[in-house]
Coordinates of C-alpha atoms in Angstrom, one line a residue:
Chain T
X1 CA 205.6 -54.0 -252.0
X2 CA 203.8 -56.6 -250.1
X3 CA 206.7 -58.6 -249.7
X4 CA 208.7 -55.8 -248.1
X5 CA 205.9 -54.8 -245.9
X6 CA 205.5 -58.8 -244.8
X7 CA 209.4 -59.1 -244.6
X8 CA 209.6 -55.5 -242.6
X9 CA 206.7 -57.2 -240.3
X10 CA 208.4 -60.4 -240.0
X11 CA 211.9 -58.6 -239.1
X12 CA 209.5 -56.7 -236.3
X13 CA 208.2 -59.5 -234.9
X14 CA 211.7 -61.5 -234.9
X15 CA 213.0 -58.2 -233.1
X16 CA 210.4 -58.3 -230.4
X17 CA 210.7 -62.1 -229.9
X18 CA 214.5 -61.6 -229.2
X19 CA 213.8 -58.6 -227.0
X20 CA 211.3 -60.2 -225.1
X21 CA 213.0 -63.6 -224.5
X22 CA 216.2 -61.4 -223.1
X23 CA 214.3 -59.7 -221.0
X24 CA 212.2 -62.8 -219.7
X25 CA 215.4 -64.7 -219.0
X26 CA 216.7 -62.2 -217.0
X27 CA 213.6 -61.8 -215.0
X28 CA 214.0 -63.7 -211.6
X29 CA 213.1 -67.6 -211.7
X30 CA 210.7 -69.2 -208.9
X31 CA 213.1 -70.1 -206.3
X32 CA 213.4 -66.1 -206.3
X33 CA 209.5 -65.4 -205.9
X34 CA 209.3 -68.2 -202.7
X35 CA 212.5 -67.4 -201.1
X36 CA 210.5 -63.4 -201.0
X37 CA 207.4 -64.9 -199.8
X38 CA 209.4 -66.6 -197.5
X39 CA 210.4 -63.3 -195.6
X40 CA 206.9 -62.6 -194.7
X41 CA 206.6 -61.6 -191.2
X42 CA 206.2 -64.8 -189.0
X43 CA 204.4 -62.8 -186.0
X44 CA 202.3 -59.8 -185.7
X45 CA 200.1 -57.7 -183.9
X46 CA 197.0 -55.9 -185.5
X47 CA 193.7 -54.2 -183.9
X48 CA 190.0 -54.0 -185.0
X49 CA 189.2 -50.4 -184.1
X50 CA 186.2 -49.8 -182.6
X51 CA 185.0 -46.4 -180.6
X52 CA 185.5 -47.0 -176.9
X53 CA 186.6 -50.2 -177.2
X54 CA 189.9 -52.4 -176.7
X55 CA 190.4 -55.6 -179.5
X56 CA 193.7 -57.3 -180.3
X57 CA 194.7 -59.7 -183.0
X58 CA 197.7 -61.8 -182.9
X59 CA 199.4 -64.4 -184.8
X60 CA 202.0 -66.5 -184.8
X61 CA 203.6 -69.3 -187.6
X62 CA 206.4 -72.0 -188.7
X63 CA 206.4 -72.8 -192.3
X64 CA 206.1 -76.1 -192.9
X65 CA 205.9 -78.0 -196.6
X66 CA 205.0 -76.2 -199.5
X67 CA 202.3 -76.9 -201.7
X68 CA 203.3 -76.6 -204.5
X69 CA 207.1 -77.7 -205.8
X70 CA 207.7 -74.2 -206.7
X71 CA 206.4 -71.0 -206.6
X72 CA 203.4 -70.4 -209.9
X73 CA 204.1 -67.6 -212.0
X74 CA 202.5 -65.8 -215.2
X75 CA 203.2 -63.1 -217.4
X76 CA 200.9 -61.1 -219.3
X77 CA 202.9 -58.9 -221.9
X78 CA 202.1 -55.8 -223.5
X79 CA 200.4 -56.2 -226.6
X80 CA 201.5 -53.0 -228.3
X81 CA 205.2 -53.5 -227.1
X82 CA 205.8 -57.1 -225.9
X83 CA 209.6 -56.5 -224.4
X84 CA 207.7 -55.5 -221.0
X85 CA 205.7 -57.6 -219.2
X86 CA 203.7 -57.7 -215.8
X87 CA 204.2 -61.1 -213.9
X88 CA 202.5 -62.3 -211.2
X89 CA 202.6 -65.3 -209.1
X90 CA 201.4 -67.8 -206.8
X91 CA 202.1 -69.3 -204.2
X92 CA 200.8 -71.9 -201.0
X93 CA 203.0 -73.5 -198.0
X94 CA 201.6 -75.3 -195.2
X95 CA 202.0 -74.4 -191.5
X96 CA 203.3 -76.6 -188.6
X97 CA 200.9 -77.6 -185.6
X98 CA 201.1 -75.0 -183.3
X99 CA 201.1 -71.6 -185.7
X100 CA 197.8 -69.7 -184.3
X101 CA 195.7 -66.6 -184.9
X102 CA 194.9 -65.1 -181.9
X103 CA 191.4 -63.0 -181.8
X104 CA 190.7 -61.2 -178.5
X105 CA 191.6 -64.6 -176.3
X106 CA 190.0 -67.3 -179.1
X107 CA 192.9 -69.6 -180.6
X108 CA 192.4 -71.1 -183.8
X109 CA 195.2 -73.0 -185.6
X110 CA 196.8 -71.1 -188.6
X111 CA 196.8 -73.9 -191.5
X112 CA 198.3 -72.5 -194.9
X113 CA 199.7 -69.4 -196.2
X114 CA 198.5 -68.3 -199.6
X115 CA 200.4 -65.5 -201.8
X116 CA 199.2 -63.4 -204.7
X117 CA 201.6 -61.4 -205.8
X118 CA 202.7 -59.5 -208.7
X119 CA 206.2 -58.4 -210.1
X120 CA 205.9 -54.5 -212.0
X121 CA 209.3 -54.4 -212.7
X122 CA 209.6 -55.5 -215.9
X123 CA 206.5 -53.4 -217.0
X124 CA 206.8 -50.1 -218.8
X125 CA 210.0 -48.3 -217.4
X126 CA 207.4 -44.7 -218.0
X127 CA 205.0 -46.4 -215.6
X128 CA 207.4 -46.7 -212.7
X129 CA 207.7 -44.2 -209.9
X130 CA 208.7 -44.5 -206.6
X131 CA 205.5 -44.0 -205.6
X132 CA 204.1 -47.6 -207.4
X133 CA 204.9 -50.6 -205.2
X134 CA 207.8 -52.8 -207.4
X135 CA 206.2 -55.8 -206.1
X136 CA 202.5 -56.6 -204.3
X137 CA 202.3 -59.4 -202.2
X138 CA 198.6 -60.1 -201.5
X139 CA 199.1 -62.3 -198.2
X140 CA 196.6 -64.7 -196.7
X141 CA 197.4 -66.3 -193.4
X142 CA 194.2 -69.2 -193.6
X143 CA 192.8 -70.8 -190.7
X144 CA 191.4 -74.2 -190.2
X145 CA 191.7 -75.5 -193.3
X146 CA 194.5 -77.9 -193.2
X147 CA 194.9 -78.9 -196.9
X148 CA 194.7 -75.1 -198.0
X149 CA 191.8 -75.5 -200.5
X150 CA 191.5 -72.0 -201.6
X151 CA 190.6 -68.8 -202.0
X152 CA 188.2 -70.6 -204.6
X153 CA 186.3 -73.9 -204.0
X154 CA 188.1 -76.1 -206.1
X155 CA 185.6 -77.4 -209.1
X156 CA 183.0 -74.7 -208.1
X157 CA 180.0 -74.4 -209.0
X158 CA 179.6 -78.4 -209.8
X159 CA 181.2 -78.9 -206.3
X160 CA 178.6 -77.0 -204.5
X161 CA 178.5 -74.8 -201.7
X162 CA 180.2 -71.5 -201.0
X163 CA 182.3 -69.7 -204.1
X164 CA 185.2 -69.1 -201.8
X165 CA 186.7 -72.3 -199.1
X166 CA 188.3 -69.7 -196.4
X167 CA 185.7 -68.2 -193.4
X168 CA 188.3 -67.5 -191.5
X169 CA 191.8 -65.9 -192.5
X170 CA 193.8 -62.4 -191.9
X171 CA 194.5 -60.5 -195.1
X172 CA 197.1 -58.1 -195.7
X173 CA 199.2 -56.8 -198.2
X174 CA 203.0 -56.1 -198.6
X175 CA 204.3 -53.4 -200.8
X176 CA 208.0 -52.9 -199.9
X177 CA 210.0 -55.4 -199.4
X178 CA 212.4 -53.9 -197.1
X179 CA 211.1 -54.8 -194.0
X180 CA 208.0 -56.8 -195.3
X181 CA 205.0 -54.1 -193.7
X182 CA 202.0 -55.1 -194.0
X183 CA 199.4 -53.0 -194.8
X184 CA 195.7 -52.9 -195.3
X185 CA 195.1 -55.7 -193.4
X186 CA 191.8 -57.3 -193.0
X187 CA 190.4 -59.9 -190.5
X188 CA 187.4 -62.4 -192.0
X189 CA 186.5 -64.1 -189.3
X190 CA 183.4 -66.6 -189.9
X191 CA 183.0 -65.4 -193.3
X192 CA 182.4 -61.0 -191.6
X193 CA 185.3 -59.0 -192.8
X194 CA 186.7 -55.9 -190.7
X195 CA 189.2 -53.6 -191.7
X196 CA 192.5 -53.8 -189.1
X197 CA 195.6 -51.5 -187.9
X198 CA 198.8 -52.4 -187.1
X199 CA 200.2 -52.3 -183.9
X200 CA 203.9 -52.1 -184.1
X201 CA 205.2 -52.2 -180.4
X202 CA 209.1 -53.3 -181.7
X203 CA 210.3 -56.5 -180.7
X204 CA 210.2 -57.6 -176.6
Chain J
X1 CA 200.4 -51.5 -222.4
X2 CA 196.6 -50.3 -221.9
X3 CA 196.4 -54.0 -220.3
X4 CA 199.6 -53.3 -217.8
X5 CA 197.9 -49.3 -217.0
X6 CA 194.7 -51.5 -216.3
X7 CA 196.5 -53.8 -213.9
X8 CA 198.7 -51.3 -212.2
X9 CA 197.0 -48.0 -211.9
X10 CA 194.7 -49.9 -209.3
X11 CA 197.8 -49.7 -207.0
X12 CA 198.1 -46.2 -207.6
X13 CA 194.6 -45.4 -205.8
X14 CA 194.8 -47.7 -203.2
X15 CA 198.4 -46.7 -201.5
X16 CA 197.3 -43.8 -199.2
X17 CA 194.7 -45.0 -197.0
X18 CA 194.4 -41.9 -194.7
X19 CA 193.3 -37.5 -195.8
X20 CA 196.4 -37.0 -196.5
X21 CA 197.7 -34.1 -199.1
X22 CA 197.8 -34.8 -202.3
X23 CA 200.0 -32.2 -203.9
X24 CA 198.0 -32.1 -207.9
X25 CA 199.1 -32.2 -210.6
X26 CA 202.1 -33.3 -209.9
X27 CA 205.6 -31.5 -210.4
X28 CA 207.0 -32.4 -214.0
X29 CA 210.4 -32.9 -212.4
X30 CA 208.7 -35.3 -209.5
X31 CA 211.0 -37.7 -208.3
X32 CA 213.3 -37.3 -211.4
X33 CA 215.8 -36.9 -208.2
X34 CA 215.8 -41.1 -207.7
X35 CA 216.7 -41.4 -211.2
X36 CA 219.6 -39.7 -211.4
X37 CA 220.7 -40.7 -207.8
X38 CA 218.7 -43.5 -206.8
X39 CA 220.9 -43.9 -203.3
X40 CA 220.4 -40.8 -201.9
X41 CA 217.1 -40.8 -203.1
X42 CA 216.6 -44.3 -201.2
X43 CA 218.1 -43.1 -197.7
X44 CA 215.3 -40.3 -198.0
X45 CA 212.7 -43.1 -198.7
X46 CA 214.2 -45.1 -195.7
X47 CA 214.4 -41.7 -193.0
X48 CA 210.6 -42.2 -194.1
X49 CA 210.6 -45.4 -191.9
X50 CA 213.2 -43.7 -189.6
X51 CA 210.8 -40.8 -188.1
X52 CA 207.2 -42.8 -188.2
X53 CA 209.3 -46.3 -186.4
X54 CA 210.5 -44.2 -183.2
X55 CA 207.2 -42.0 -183.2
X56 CA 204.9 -45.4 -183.5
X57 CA 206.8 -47.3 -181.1
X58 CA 207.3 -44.4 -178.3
X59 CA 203.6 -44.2 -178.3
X60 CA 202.7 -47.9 -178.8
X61 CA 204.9 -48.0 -175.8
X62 CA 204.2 -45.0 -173.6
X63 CA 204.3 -45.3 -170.0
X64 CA 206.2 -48.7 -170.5
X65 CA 209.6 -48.1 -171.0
X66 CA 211.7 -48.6 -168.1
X67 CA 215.4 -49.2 -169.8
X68 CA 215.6 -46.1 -172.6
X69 CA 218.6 -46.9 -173.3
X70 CA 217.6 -50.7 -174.2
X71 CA 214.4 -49.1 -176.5
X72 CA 217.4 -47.1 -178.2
X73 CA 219.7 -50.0 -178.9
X74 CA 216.5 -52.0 -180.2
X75 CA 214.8 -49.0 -182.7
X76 CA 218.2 -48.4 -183.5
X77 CA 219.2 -51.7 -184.7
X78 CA 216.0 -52.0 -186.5
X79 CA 216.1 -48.6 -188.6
X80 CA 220.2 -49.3 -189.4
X81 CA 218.9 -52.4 -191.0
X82 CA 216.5 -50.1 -192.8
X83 CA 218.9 -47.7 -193.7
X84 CA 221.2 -50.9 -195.3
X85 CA 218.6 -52.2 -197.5
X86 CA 216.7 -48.8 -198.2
X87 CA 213.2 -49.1 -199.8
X88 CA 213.2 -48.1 -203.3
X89 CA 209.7 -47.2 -203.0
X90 CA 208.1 -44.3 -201.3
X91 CA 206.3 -45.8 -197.8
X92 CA 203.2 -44.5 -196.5
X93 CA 203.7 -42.9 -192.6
X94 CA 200.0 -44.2 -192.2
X95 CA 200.8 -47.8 -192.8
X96 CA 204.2 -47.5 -190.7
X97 CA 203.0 -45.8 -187.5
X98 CA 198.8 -45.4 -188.0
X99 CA 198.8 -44.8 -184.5
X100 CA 201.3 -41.8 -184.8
X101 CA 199.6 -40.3 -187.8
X102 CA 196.0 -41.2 -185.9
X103 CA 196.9 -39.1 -182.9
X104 CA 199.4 -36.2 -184.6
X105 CA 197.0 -35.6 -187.7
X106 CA 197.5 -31.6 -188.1
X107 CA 201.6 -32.1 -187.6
X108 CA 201.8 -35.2 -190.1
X109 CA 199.7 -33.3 -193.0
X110 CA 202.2 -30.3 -192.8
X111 CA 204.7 -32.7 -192.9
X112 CA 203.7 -34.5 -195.7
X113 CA 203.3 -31.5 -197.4
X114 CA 206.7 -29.5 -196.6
X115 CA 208.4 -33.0 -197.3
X116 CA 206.6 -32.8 -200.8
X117 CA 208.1 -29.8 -201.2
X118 CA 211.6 -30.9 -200.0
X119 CA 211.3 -33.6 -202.7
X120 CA 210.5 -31.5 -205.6
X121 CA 213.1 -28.8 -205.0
X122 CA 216.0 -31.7 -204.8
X123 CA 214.3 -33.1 -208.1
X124 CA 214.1 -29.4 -210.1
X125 CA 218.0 -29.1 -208.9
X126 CA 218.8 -32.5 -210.1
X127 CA 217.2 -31.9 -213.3
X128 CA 217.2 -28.4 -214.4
X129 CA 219.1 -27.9 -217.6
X130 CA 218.9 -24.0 -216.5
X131 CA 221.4 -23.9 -213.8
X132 CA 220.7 -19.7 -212.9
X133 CA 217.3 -18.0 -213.1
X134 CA 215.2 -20.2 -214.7
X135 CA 215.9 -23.1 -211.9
X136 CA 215.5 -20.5 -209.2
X137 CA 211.9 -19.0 -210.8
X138 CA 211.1 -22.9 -210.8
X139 CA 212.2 -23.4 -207.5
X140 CA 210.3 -20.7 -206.2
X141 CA 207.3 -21.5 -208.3
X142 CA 207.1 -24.8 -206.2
X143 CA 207.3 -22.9 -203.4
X144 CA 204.4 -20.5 -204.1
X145 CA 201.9 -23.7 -204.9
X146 CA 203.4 -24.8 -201.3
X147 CA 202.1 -21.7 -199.6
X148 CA 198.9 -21.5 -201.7
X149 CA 198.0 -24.6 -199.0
X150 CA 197.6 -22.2 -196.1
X151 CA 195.9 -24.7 -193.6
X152 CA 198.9 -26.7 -194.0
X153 CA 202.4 -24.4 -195.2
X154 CA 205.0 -23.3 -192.4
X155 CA 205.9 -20.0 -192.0
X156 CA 208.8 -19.1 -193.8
X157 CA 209.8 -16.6 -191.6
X158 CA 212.4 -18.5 -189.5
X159 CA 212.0 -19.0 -185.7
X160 CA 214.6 -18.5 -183.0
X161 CA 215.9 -22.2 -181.2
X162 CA 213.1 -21.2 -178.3
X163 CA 210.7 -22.4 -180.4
X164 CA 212.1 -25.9 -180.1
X165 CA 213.9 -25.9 -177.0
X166 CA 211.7 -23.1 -175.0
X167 CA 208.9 -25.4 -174.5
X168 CA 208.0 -27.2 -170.6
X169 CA 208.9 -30.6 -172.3
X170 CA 212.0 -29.7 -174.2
X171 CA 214.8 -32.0 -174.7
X172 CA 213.8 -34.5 -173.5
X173 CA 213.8 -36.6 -176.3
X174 CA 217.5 -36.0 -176.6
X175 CA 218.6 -36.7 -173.2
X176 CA 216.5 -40.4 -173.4
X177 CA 217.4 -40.8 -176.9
X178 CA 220.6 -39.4 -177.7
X179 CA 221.9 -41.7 -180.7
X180 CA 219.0 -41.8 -182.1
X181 CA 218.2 -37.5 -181.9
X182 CA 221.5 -37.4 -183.3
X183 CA 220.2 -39.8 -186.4
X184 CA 217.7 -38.0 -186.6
X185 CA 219.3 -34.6 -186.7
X186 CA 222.1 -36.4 -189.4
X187 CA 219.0 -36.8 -191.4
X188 CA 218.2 -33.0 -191.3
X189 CA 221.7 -32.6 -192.1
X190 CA 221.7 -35.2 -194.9
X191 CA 218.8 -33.3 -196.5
X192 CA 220.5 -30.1 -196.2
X193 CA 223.5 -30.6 -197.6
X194 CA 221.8 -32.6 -200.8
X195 CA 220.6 -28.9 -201.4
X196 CA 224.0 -27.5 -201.6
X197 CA 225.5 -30.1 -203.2
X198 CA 222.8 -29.7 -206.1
X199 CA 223.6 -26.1 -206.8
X200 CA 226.7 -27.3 -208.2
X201 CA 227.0 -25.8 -211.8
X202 CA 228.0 -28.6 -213.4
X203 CA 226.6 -32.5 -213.8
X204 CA 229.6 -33.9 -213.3
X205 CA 230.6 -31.8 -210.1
X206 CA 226.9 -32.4 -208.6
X207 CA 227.7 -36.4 -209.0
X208 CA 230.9 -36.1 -207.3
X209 CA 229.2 -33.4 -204.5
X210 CA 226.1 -35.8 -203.8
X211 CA 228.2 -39.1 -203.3
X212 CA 230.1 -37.3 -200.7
X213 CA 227.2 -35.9 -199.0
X214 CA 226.1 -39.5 -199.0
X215 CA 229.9 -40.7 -197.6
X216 CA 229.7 -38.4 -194.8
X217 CA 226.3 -39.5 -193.8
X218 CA 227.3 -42.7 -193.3
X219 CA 230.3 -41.3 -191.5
X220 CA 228.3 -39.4 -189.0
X221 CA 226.3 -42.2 -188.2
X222 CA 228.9 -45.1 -187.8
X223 CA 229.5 -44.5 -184.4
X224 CA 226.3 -43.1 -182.8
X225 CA 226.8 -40.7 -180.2
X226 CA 230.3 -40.4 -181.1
X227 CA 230.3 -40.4 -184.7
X228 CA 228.1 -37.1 -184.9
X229 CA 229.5 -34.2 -183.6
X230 CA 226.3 -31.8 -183.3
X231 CA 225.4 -30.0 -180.5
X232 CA 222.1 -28.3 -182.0
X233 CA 220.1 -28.9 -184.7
X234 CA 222.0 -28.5 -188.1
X235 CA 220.6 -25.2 -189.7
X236 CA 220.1 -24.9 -193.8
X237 CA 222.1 -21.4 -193.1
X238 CA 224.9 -23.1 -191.5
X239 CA 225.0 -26.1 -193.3
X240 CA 224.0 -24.8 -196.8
X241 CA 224.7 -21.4 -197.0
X242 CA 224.0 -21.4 -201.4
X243 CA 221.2 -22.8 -200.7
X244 CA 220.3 -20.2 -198.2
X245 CA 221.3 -17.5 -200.0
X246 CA 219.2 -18.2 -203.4
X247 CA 216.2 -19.4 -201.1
X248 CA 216.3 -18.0 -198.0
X249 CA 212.3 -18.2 -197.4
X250 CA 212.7 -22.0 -198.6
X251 CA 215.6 -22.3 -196.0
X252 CA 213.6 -21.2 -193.0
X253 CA 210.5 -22.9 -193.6
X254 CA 212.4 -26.3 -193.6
X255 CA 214.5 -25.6 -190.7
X256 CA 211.0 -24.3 -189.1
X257 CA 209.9 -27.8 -190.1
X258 CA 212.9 -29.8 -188.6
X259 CA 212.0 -28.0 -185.3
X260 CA 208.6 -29.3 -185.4
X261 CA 209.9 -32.8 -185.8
X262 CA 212.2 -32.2 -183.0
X263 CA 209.1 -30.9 -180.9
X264 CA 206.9 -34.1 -181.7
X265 CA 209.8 -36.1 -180.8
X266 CA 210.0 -34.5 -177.6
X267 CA 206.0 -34.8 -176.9
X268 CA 206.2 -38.6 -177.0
X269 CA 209.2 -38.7 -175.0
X270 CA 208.1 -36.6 -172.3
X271 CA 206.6 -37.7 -169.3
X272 CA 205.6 -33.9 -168.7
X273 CA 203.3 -34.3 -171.6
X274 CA 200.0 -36.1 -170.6
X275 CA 198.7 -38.8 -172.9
X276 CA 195.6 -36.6 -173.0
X277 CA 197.0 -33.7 -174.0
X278 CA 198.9 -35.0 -177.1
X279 CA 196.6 -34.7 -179.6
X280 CA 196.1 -30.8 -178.5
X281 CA 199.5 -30.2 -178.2
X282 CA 200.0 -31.5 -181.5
X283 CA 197.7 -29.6 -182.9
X284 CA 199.0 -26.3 -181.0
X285 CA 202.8 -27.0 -182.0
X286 CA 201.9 -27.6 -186.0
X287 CA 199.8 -23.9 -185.6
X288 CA 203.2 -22.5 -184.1
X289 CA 204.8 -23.8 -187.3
X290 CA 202.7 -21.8 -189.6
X291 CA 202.4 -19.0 -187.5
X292 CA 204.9 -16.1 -188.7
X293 CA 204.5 -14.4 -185.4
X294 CA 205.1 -17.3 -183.1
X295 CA 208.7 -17.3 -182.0
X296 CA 209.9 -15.0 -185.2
X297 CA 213.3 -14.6 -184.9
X298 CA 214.5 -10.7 -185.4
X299 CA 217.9 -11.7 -186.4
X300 CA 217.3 -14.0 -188.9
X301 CA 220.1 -14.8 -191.2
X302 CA 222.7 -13.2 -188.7
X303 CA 225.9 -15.1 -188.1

């Protein structure tokens, strides 16, 4: 009896193991996760609102080198049911002189571009619903910090100082691809954080 | 799995960012509609970016516009590209056009609300094994939750075309606009005719019924102006008289509700319309909607 029930368990686990590397092999590689982050929008316009008064944010950026030599990725898979997985991944690439966030007339250089994002479609196939993003992109557009050191000081606490390198950087997140919107955008600008809203005048 | 709930259901709370409905519990049958036609159900996801992309950018740009039929070319161009590579996800208006949705909030809350209801009725006749009373008592037991929201239902007692067109700023969305009012009323007619194509009585005849539906749409809007022939907007009578005649209270209020997007549309167009005055009129117009008395048509269902 025990060596059925360890042979039946073995058989499981030999089921899974197949199940899970077909469906990990046919999950995108990491040329497909940079070539995404790659679409995000290279311009935009947002606004701080503010009762009675007028505020615009704009920015502007060229991609320059990446950081890494390809995009980082993860997957975390289901404990109960390991065919499904959620991945996420990672990504920075470095700006060319010139790229700018533009705060109500003060122009600081855009340095880096830093991704979080996260793949759902390979979770559970009950979770999905068209009203669950397939994909979050967690985009950071970084200013002045031209080696991209970040979001977390590297080697913190023994390095010292501040838990988090970036002061000054616009937040926002994508969750449909289709014409990369973002949305719930954020400005911190000198380490004060301020919800923003899109302004989406359509191109000049 | 309890780890992948953990990490998702996050998302699930943080999507709608504005007081918007929130139509609870959900339909069984919700969006069961994508599954079994995930195109169609896709072009509905991207007239989501259609309507809130023109409204956002006629009033981001209000006052400005000096070549309307350049602005056409450009939202045009920008929504086909949309409509090519449709979301497969359902878009928030609020993130597409907060400005819209900021200054409309009464008419965008009634439309998020009829268009729930518009999206459960195409997924109980996608779905429903019952293809006689049972879908119709379902059907109409969606529609009863829809009216229980009275600060937000439209009337289902349908309106005569003075409703839409009887107003001082009338039309004049369609004569700056006129491709894209036509898009937009080949949307209407898109949604219509999904309806009639769902009554079909038999699985295989529905498949066949909502492909064409989706052919012709893309007919209609190959060539636009030329390419769709309407001269008013498509009515569910007209266009899907099944439909109409198992639902006909169903029938009005969404035709009720394609007038009121034809009557924002012309509000941001209209130069008659102060900028000051928009958020009243808005409010106004989406009362008109649910009121049954307000332009009540007294021969409604004649041919």
């Amino acid at each position: 009896m025990k060596f059925l029930a360890l042979a039946v368990l073995l058989c499981s686990q030999m089921l899974f193991a197949n199940q899970k590397a077909i469906l990990v092999n046919a999950s995108p590689n990491a040329q497909f996760y940079r070539d995404l982050i790659l679409k995000v929008r290279q311009s935009g316009e947002f606004t701080l609102p503010i009762p009675g008064a007028q505020s615009s944010l704009t920015y502007s950026f060229d991609f320059d080198q990446p950081v890494f030599p390809e995009t980082l990725m993860g997957d975390i898979h289901d404990s109960f049911n390991p065919i499904y997985f959620f991945r996420s991944f990672w990504d920075k690439i470095l700006f060319k002189d010139g790229s700018y966030l533009l705060i109500n007339g003060e122009k600081l250089p855009l340095t880096c571009l830093f991704v979080s994002g996260q793949d759902n479609r390979f979770s559970d196939k009950k979770l999905l619903s068209p009203l669950l993003p397939e994909f979050v992109l967690k985009v950071y557009l970084v200013a002045n910090d031209f080696s991209c050191q970040g979001p977390v000081k590297p080697g913190w606490p023994a390095t010292g100082g501040r838990e988090e390198n970036w002061d000054t950087y616009l937040y926002y997140e994508i969750k449909d691809p289709t014409i990369m919107l973002p949305m719930d955008a954020k400005l911190r600008y000198r380490w004060n954080e301020y919800s923003l809203v899109l302004v989406d005048r359509g191109s000049k | 799995m309890k780890i992948i709930n953990f990490i998702l259901f996050p998302f699930l709370f943080s999507i709608s960012t504005f007081a918007a409905p929130t139509w609870y519990p959900m339909p069984a049958e919700a969006y069961k509609f994508g599954q079994l036609y995930p195109k169609a159900q896709q072009l509905l996801f991207a007239f989501d970016y259609g309507h809130a992309l023109v409204y956002e950018r006629l009033l981001q740009n209000r006052g400005l516009i000096t070549d309307p039929k350049e602005f056409e070319k450009k939202i045009l161009d920008a929504v086909m590209k949309i409509l090519k590579n449709p979301p497969t996800v359902k878009v928030d208006e609020d993130d597409i056009a907060p400005l819209y949705v900021y200054t409309f909030p009464l008419m965008v809350d009634t439309f998020d609300w009829s268009h729930m209801l518009h999206q459960f009725v195409l997924d109980v006749l996608a779905t429903s094994k019952d293809r006689g009373p049972a879908m119709n008592r379902r059907v109409n037991e969606l529609f009863i939750d829809y009216k229980k929201n009275k600060p937000l239902a439209i009337t289902d007692v349908c309106k005569t075309m003075l409703f839409m067109d009887g107003q001082f700023f009338s039309k004049d969305f369609r004569r700056q606009y006129p491709s894209f009012n036509l898009l937009i009323w080949s949307y209407h007619w898109f949604q219509i005719k999904l309806y009639e194509a769902l009554l079909k009585p038999t699985k295989a005849e529905r498949d066949i019924a909502v492909d064409q539906v989706t052919n012709d749409f893309w007919t209609l809007i190959s060539d636009l102006p030329d390419s769709a022939d309407f001269d008013m907007m498509p009515e569910t009578r007209k266009e899907a008289p099944n439909f109409y005649k198992a639902f006909p209270l169903i029938s009005a209020s969404f035709d009720n509700n394609h007038m009121l997007h034809d009557i924002v549309s012309d509000i941001l167009a209209s130069k008659k319309v102060p900028s000051s005055e928009m958020r009243k009129n808005g409010i106004d117009f989406a009362r008109m909607a649910m009121d049954p008395e307000a332009f009540k048509s007294n021969n409604c269902g004649a041919e």
